[in-house]
XYZ file of C-alpha atoms in Angstrom:
562
model
C 28.742 2.322 -65.252
C 25.407 1.142 -64.013
C 24.892 -2.172 -62.088
C 22.936 -3.432 -64.867
C 26.040 -2.647 -67.309
C 28.454 -4.345 -64.843
C 26.692 -7.304 -64.683
C 25.493 -7.827 -67.777
C 29.110 -7.891 -68.994
C 29.683 -10.458 -66.223
C 26.366 -12.393 -67.591
C 27.995 -12.513 -70.965
C 31.398 -13.562 -69.869
C 30.294 -17.243 -69.632
C 33.737 -18.278 -69.380
C 34.295 -16.112 -66.396
C 31.478 -17.570 -64.642
C 32.601 -21.202 -65.517
C 35.731 -20.578 -63.975
C 34.112 -19.222 -60.958
C 31.858 -22.383 -60.646
C 35.160 -24.171 -61.313
C 36.453 -22.532 -58.211
C 33.339 -22.838 -55.915
C 33.482 -26.382 -56.834
C 36.890 -26.927 -56.262
C 36.795 -25.521 -52.795
C 33.691 -27.927 -51.919
C 35.319 -31.024 -53.215
C 37.510 -33.029 -50.641
C 41.026 -31.931 -50.351
C 41.972 -35.614 -51.500
C 39.858 -34.928 -54.783
C 41.314 -31.649 -55.702
C 43.061 -31.676 -58.957
C 45.994 -29.341 -59.802
C 47.528 -26.750 -57.359
C 45.794 -23.134 -56.486
C 48.026 -20.441 -57.384
C 50.631 -20.138 -54.372
C 49.602 -16.893 -52.409
C 51.807 -15.232 -49.462
C 50.772 -16.895 -46.311
C 48.868 -14.635 -43.746
C 51.918 -14.622 -41.479
C 54.158 -12.880 -44.237
C 51.442 -10.076 -45.508
C 52.903 -7.141 -43.485
C 56.291 -7.919 -44.551
C 55.243 -8.414 -48.293
C 53.477 -4.930 -47.826
C 56.304 -3.041 -46.370
C 58.342 -4.357 -49.363
C 55.669 -2.483 -51.602
C 56.202 0.566 -49.996
C 59.823 0.534 -50.464
C 59.269 0.410 -53.973
C 58.471 3.769 -53.923
C 60.582 5.447 -51.262
C 63.065 5.717 -53.259
C 61.634 8.554 -54.995
C 58.911 9.547 -52.788
C 58.501 10.593 -48.948
C 56.757 8.728 -46.590
C 53.979 11.509 -46.658
C 53.306 10.985 -50.253
C 53.678 7.150 -50.785
C 51.572 6.382 -47.650
C 48.583 7.051 -49.699
C 49.350 5.514 -52.527
C 49.950 1.928 -51.151
C 47.196 2.284 -48.668
C 44.631 3.184 -51.442
C 46.119 0.030 -53.456
C 45.805 -2.091 -50.216
C 42.059 -1.151 -49.658
C 41.389 -1.613 -53.216
C 42.494 -5.134 -53.101
C 40.539 -5.462 -50.034
C 36.916 -4.504 -51.571
C 37.811 -6.779 -54.779
C 38.704 -9.554 -52.738
C 35.882 -9.439 -50.427
C 33.595 -8.877 -53.631
C 34.838 -11.835 -55.430
C 34.807 -13.697 -51.799
C 31.104 -13.081 -51.783
C 30.327 -13.912 -55.557
C 31.283 -17.247 -54.811
C 29.505 -17.592 -51.904
C 26.426 -16.484 -53.972
C 27.347 -19.158 -56.383
C 27.552 -22.006 -54.057
C 24.436 -21.281 -52.416
C 21.905 -20.968 -55.558
C 23.644 -23.882 -57.025
C 23.142 -26.153 -54.415
C 20.414 -28.447 -54.268
C 20.043 -28.402 -50.574
C 19.922 -25.112 -50.202
C 16.819 -22.879 -49.770
C 18.013 -20.807 -52.223
C 18.569 -23.333 -55.015
C 17.770 -21.959 -58.629
C 18.112 -25.245 -60.770
C 21.306 -25.913 -62.738
C 20.653 -23.155 -65.638
C 23.483 -21.052 -65.845
C 21.342 -18.111 -66.742
C 19.581 -18.198 -63.399
C 22.826 -18.537 -61.839
C 24.137 -15.220 -63.373
C 21.065 -13.510 -62.580
C 21.248 -14.132 -58.967
C 24.732 -12.734 -59.278
C 23.587 -9.572 -60.365
C 21.161 -9.262 -57.495
C 23.002 -6.459 -55.112
C 20.963 -7.616 -52.256
C 23.387 -10.569 -52.256
C 26.162 -8.094 -51.356
C 24.469 -5.293 -49.523
C 22.832 -7.338 -46.909
C 26.561 -8.935 -45.948
C 27.901 -5.448 -45.669
C 29.919 -5.956 -49.087
C 31.224 -3.163 -51.040
C 29.707 -3.406 -54.604
C 32.432 -3.395 -57.045
C 31.706 -2.710 -60.675
C 33.641 -4.925 -63.624
C 36.439 -2.334 -64.545
C 37.485 -1.753 -60.909
C 38.060 -5.214 -59.814
C 41.385 -6.256 -59.051
C 42.125 -8.566 -61.642
C 41.187 -6.040 -64.192
C 43.362 -3.511 -63.099
C 46.138 -6.284 -62.842
C 45.929 -7.192 -66.244
C 46.221 -3.540 -67.417
C 49.131 -2.896 -64.884
C 51.598 -2.507 -67.164
C 49.750 -0.035 -69.106
C 51.087 3.909 -69.097
C 48.026 5.002 -67.980
C 47.666 2.610 -64.978
C 47.642 5.615 -62.473
C 44.430 7.344 -64.464
C 42.704 3.539 -64.671
C 43.107 3.005 -60.637
C 41.644 6.748 -60.448
C 38.799 5.747 -62.351
C 37.969 2.559 -60.802
C 38.024 4.394 -57.199
C 35.543 7.065 -58.533
C 33.614 3.971 -59.990
C 33.610 2.327 -56.391
C 32.601 5.959 -54.641
C 29.450 6.359 -57.152
C 28.482 2.610 -56.734
C 28.503 2.897 -53.038
C 27.363 6.208 -51.182
C 29.154 5.345 -47.867
C 32.653 5.667 -49.429
C 31.805 9.020 -51.640
C 34.447 11.513 -51.464
C 36.629 9.425 -49.118
C 38.975 7.726 -51.370
C 41.948 9.213 -52.310
C 42.326 9.576 -55.778
C 45.947 10.736 -56.715
C 47.286 8.078 -58.524
C 47.193 9.099 -61.931
C 49.049 12.584 -60.665
C 51.707 10.368 -58.749
C 55.199 11.358 -60.014
C 56.752 7.726 -60.529
C 59.142 6.272 -62.928
C 57.595 4.403 -65.647
C 56.419 0.954 -65.107
C 56.780 1.389 -61.024
C 52.900 1.890 -60.519
C 52.549 -1.751 -62.217
C 54.852 -3.355 -60.359
C 53.511 -2.279 -57.059
C 50.250 -3.494 -58.682
C 51.918 -6.852 -59.098
C 53.511 -6.805 -55.746
C 49.988 -6.636 -53.869
C 48.238 -8.853 -56.190
C 50.826 -11.835 -54.397
C 49.094 -10.906 -51.234
C 46.218 -13.150 -50.448
C 43.327 -12.793 -47.534
C 42.652 -16.296 -47.149
C 44.026 -18.734 -44.870
C 41.231 -19.594 -42.709
C 40.887 -15.799 -41.666
C 38.589 -13.013 -42.297
C 39.634 -10.699 -44.884
C 38.660 -7.597 -42.835
C 40.993 -9.172 -39.948
C 44.169 -9.494 -42.216
C 43.360 -6.151 -43.746
C 42.827 -4.360 -40.624
C 45.880 -6.210 -39.220
C 48.344 -4.930 -42.368
C 46.619 -1.460 -42.549
C 47.367 -0.705 -38.605
C 51.024 -2.094 -39.127
C 51.323 0.156 -42.053
C 50.071 3.167 -39.988
C 52.707 2.298 -37.552
C 55.603 1.939 -40.181
C 54.355 5.203 -41.956
C 54.480 6.941 -38.873
C 57.930 6.087 -37.856
C 59.013 6.580 -41.347
C 57.589 10.269 -41.720
C 59.119 11.056 -38.051
C 57.263 13.950 -36.131
C 54.563 14.745 -38.824
C 53.646 11.256 -39.651
C 53.181 10.640 -35.904
C 50.251 13.131 -35.802
C 48.018 10.915 -36.781
C 49.017 7.650 -35.148
C 48.423 6.798 -31.552
C 50.774 3.590 -30.458
C 48.136 0.593 -30.051
C 49.343 0.017 -26.526
C 48.789 3.049 -25.124
C 45.000 3.241 -26.936
C 44.708 -0.362 -25.382
C 45.340 1.236 -22.094
C 42.680 3.958 -22.530
C 40.261 1.493 -23.615
C 40.939 -1.279 -20.911
C 40.059 1.309 -18.174
C 37.265 2.709 -19.794
C 35.588 -0.697 -20.712
C 33.220 0.703 -23.520
C 31.042 -2.392 -23.409
C 28.121 -0.811 -25.443
C 26.739 2.783 -26.553
C 28.130 5.481 -28.407
C 31.634 5.874 -28.802
C 33.255 9.243 -29.965
C 36.815 10.740 -30.807
C 36.848 14.412 -31.666
C 39.996 14.224 -33.229
C 40.219 10.719 -34.633
C 43.152 10.347 -36.676
C 43.268 7.282 -38.557
C 40.428 5.606 -35.977
C 42.623 3.610 -33.948
C 40.407 4.147 -30.875
C 37.445 2.778 -32.530
C 39.512 -0.537 -33.660
C 40.525 -1.082 -30.213
C 37.196 -0.374 -28.579
C 35.676 -3.081 -31.250
C 38.106 -5.527 -30.101
C 37.172 -5.193 -26.460
C 33.675 -5.744 -27.042
C 34.248 -8.888 -28.747
C 37.057 -9.865 -26.590
C 34.440 -9.568 -23.835
C 31.771 -11.553 -25.701
C 30.040 -8.337 -27.017
C 28.866 -7.971 -30.441
C 30.109 -5.485 -33.031
C 27.139 -3.607 -33.419
C 27.052 -2.868 -29.489
C 29.120 0.298 -29.952
C 28.301 2.975 -32.270
C 31.150 4.990 -33.654
C 31.349 8.909 -34.415
C 34.308 10.876 -34.982
C 35.751 13.754 -36.400
C 39.232 14.846 -38.110
C 40.156 18.061 -39.801
C 42.989 16.779 -41.699
C 41.413 15.471 -45.197
C 43.646 12.774 -45.816
C 43.901 11.622 -42.351
C 39.960 11.617 -42.679
C 40.169 9.593 -45.440
C 42.400 7.082 -43.996
C 40.148 6.627 -41.254
C 37.056 6.085 -43.727
C 39.029 3.214 -45.258
C 40.334 1.663 -42.187
C 36.819 1.692 -40.994
C 35.277 0.419 -43.849
C 37.762 -2.696 -44.104
C 36.534 -3.851 -40.632
C 33.072 -3.360 -41.737
C 32.165 -0.430 -38.986
C 29.368 1.901 -39.979
C 30.934 4.471 -38.624
C 29.866 8.239 -38.988
C 32.875 10.400 -39.121
C 30.640 13.568 -39.967
C 30.082 15.404 -43.527
C 33.135 16.443 -43.847
C 36.504 16.552 -42.387
C 36.297 19.552 -40.195
C 37.815 21.566 -36.976
C 36.237 20.106 -33.751
C 36.133 23.517 -32.215
C 34.755 25.452 -35.186
C 32.559 23.094 -37.203
C 31.271 20.111 -34.598
C 30.249 17.313 -37.317
C 28.041 16.005 -34.134
C 26.364 19.428 -32.296
C 23.171 17.383 -31.310
C 25.300 14.187 -29.824
C 26.035 13.167 -26.421
C 28.285 9.995 -25.874
C 28.896 7.302 -23.490
C 32.607 7.274 -24.343
C 34.988 9.542 -25.542
C 38.828 8.588 -26.414
C 41.425 11.095 -27.433
C 44.870 12.194 -28.418
C 44.726 15.583 -29.542
C 47.520 17.483 -30.405
C 49.602 18.598 -27.672
C 49.818 22.169 -26.485
C 48.606 23.651 -30.009
C 48.628 27.518 -30.038
C 47.040 28.092 -33.275
C 43.381 26.660 -32.381
C 41.694 29.942 -32.889
C 40.852 30.153 -29.319
C 40.403 34.084 -29.719
C 37.265 33.221 -31.789
C 35.541 31.127 -28.824
C 35.190 33.844 -26.132
C 31.857 32.970 -24.920
C 31.732 29.443 -26.121
C 29.125 27.230 -23.618
C 31.770 24.357 -23.721
C 33.949 26.266 -21.281
C 32.108 25.223 -18.183
C 35.186 25.202 -15.954
C 36.786 28.665 -17.474
C 37.672 30.069 -20.523
C 41.104 28.085 -21.957
C 44.017 30.353 -23.055
C 44.021 31.330 -26.866
C 47.764 30.023 -26.882
C 47.016 26.644 -25.706
C 44.288 24.161 -26.390
C 44.995 21.593 -23.671
C 41.986 22.771 -21.263
C 39.657 23.328 -24.805
C 39.961 20.008 -25.468
C 39.498 18.993 -21.977
C 36.219 20.957 -21.842
C 35.101 19.880 -25.148
C 35.055 16.397 -24.417
C 33.415 16.993 -20.842
C 30.702 18.644 -22.816
C 29.922 16.044 -25.251
C 29.494 13.469 -22.516
C 25.806 12.307 -21.816
C 24.970 11.992 -17.830
C 27.537 9.110 -16.418
C 29.403 8.786 -19.582
C 33.616 8.794 -19.491
C 36.032 9.884 -21.075
C 40.063 9.050 -21.677
C 42.364 11.705 -23.118
C 45.934 11.597 -23.749
C 47.709 14.824 -23.048
C 51.586 16.067 -22.096
C 52.614 16.008 -18.875
C 52.554 19.860 -18.403
C 48.792 19.694 -18.256
C 48.837 18.524 -15.216
C 50.632 21.400 -13.414
C 50.605 24.480 -15.927
C 49.267 27.612 -14.207
C 49.835 29.612 -17.290
C 47.152 31.949 -18.448
C 44.406 30.629 -16.182
C 45.141 26.710 -16.836
C 45.873 26.609 -13.008
C 42.093 27.902 -11.974
C 40.523 26.004 -14.742
C 41.936 22.492 -13.511
C 41.173 23.742 -10.055
C 37.354 24.299 -11.022
C 37.160 20.397 -12.883
C 38.567 18.855 -9.629
C 35.776 20.890 -7.540
C 33.437 19.810 -9.973
C 34.414 16.208 -9.540
C 35.134 15.849 -13.056
C 38.373 14.265 -12.591
C 38.377 10.802 -12.045
C 41.866 9.260 -12.483
C 45.393 10.562 -13.164
C 47.824 8.037 -15.126
C 51.795 9.410 -15.541
C 52.913 7.172 -18.269
C 56.805 6.204 -19.362
C 58.382 8.253 -21.526
C 59.513 7.154 -25.238
C 56.143 6.205 -25.935
C 55.274 7.732 -29.155
C 57.579 7.927 -32.126
C 56.623 11.377 -33.002
C 57.682 12.990 -29.623
C 59.926 11.955 -26.730
C 57.456 14.593 -24.516
C 56.162 12.281 -21.669
C 52.788 12.180 -21.518
C 49.635 11.461 -19.287
C 46.418 10.349 -19.197
C 43.442 12.078 -17.872
C 39.783 10.119 -17.330
C 36.934 12.367 -16.783
C 33.286 11.972 -15.830
C 30.363 13.745 -14.868
C 28.996 11.486 -12.441
C 31.203 9.612 -10.039
C 28.210 7.772 -8.561
C 28.076 5.721 -11.783
C 29.865 2.598 -12.898
C 30.916 1.385 -8.982
C 30.871 3.364 -5.840
C 30.042 6.518 -4.991
C 33.591 8.256 -5.485
C 32.536 11.897 -5.134
C 35.371 14.014 -3.540
C 37.981 11.365 -4.545
C 40.647 11.177 -7.336
C 42.716 7.981 -8.249
C 46.751 8.611 -9.009
C 48.547 6.345 -10.666
C 52.287 6.501 -11.242
C 53.222 3.905 -14.100
C 56.303 5.832 -15.422
C 58.402 2.588 -14.455
C 56.094 0.228 -16.533
C 57.042 -0.621 -20.320
C 59.591 -2.393 -22.365
C 62.209 -1.074 -24.684
C 61.806 -2.335 -28.023
C 64.256 -0.518 -29.481
C 66.542 2.275 -28.767
C 63.841 5.012 -28.589
C 60.721 3.045 -28.206
C 59.393 1.547 -25.236
C 55.877 -0.487 -25.629
C 53.545 -1.178 -22.440
C 52.903 -5.037 -22.381
C 49.777 -6.799 -21.662
C 50.762 -6.986 -17.917
C 51.347 -3.689 -17.837
C 48.302 -2.238 -19.168
C 45.963 -5.016 -17.076
C 47.613 -3.514 -14.015
C 46.658 -0.142 -14.662
C 43.282 -1.226 -15.685
C 42.745 -3.296 -12.941
C 43.610 -0.950 -10.265
C 41.179 1.487 -11.696
C 38.324 -1.027 -11.578
C 38.923 -2.184 -8.064
C 39.095 1.362 -6.936
C 35.799 2.008 -8.316
C 34.543 -1.238 -7.420
C 32.395 -1.677 -10.464
C 32.613 -5.451 -10.466
C 35.018 -5.746 -13.420
C 37.547 -7.579 -11.170
C 37.092 -9.185 -7.889
C 40.116 -7.735 -6.035
C 39.516 -4.890 -3.547
C 41.496 -1.774 -4.132
C 44.740 -0.620 -1.900
C 47.084 2.154 -1.810
C 50.347 0.935 -3.105
C 53.457 3.205 -2.197
C 55.158 4.372 -5.627
C 52.214 3.249 -7.489
C 48.491 4.475 -6.899
C 46.817 6.379 -4.408
C 43.222 7.495 -3.792
C 43.322 11.083 -2.779
C 40.576 12.981 -1.124
C 39.964 16.583 -2.155
C 41.568 18.548 0.558
C 44.580 16.612 -0.424
C 44.672 17.979 -4.173
C 44.104 21.142 -2.635
C 46.802 21.236 -0.162
C 49.166 20.353 -3.387
C 47.667 23.534 -5.152
C 45.247 21.040 -7.653
C 48.418 19.895 -9.347
C 47.557 16.220 -10.387
C 50.856 15.124 -10.847
C 50.702 11.235 -9.491
C 54.125 11.563 -8.316
C 52.804 14.143 -5.717
C 50.566 11.560 -4.306
C 51.763 8.118 -4.492
C 55.028 8.757 -2.749
C 58.133 6.496 -3.022
C 57.824 2.699 -3.318
C 59.005 0.690 -0.611
C 62.354 -0.717 -0.570
C 62.377 -4.567 -0.669
C 63.659 -5.802 2.816
C 66.877 -7.882 3.275
C 67.609 -10.495 6.010
C 71.184 -8.526 6.519
C 71.348 -7.538 10.271
C 71.924 -3.353 10.155
C 75.228 -3.555 12.331
C 76.514 -6.105 10.100
C 75.243 -4.085 6.674
C 76.919 -0.535 7.990
C 80.347 -2.807 8.651
C 80.165 -3.965 5.078
C 79.339 -0.948 3.599
C 81.879 1.060 5.529
C 84.334 -1.343 4.594
C 83.726 -1.104 1.032
C 83.562 2.787 1.071
C 87.156 3.000 2.658
C 88.082 -0.061 -0.169
C 87.003 2.511 -2.971
C 88.013 5.441 -1.536
C 91.828 3.797 -1.627
C 91.056 2.811 -5.190
C 90.587 6.030 -6.182
C 93.333 7.633 -4.489
C 95.851 5.211 -5.963
C 94.177 5.821 -9.767
C 94.704 9.643 -9.145
C 98.102 8.870 -8.128
C 98.495 6.884 -11.032
C 96.984 9.553 -13.544
C 99.491 12.057 -12.010
C 102.591 9.875 -12.864
C 101.333 9.146 -16.306
C 100.776 12.789 -17.092
C 104.272 13.542 -15.789
C 105.696 11.367 -17.839
C 103.988 12.712 -20.933
C 105.439 16.136 -20.404
C 108.608 14.707 -19.689
C 108.724 13.297 -22.975
C 107.344 15.967 -24.479
């Protein structure tokens, strides 16, 4: 369907325009003069629960890996349709307002012509949604048996009208194996979700999308967690790197969580969204589409490459260097095709082993940094001490090359998909930038005692934990982000010189450097404490002997009675 056809349909639908005008005027009227009541929509605070209920509708017959794409696809469709209608209302309010510079008079035909002007939408970064692809149109057909095919056609139409979305929407609704009527029920359920309530649609949708990614990762278990990094871990990377402006890159971007947190950091520090440019790459096609939708919802002009592709084999940004790199690459992967890259120029510090990609990821990111750039990478703890297949030599070369700036050991149980303890590597190619001259030094932070358990199997880093780690790094760099001066703290942080790391055979485990935490002193005199503890020990030994005797008597009684 062409633009003209779509808009003409709208123009000819005078009833729809009247309804739209009535809606605009109702919104402009004082609250006390409104007649009737708007259709009740779920309040913002209930959005996530409502959406998760929608996922449960499909869960009975589909696994999480499949229904994830259906539900997230419908959320995306609802979002762009809602934002389109919202922009329609703004355009109509503008051209029908006598006090507006864009006032066109009272002729409805002029108003309708303005609604056909795509510039009103594109200049506000609002996707153009053809009439047949709008949510209300689909909702009216939700009970039809071919609703899945109708949704697929709607997604194709949206892609055709919006080049930035071309090839990035998952069109699997028609082929979904659902019970008759189930897809229509899902459409009806998502229709109850409103994106008003005084918040931007994108903010609410982004929040919902992020919540759902986490819920799906948990539901899918190990496999689902491959594309999801817990938000609090990403926040820690972002807080340390502090990407105020410049190019941000994630070579294995999953669903785009690193970019979302980076944008939040910029805005929370008084910057603008376009202060950073986003570049990503992802090899999994379905995850690549999730990322595209996630970023589109938030209005990001991200470059995720021409297509989903393996970062090592087909770099989608071959001529680009970046100010900041954030990544959570898959841990310890052995099938990365390492044998194919024998003389790759990225291996500045040594050829990574064909059986483990950890040091290939680290060196790829160092290669992609522009001068003075910084990278934060999540890896398994084994990467800090492994000496297998030359990894120890690569790590030594990286330390000698002053590429390793900060190492952070994190507590266990942070990830939904693995119990492997993890750490954060912070790398740079110039330790004279962003603060004092730190050449020959590496900061070690042991954060293993941080975090709070939010369930039997999941630990979360609190905002206070994240701030403590980030503030320590900023104080150590003396980069001006905090006013405090850096000091080593036993059991938590230590600034090590090169020779100390060399004495530790270039093992980078923070626990080797920070030492044991100081115990809190009490006021009890030593002699008095020893006397008390000795008496307590004697008392417990006597009690132990008494219990042993009682157990023996009980056993003898059982044997005699048997």
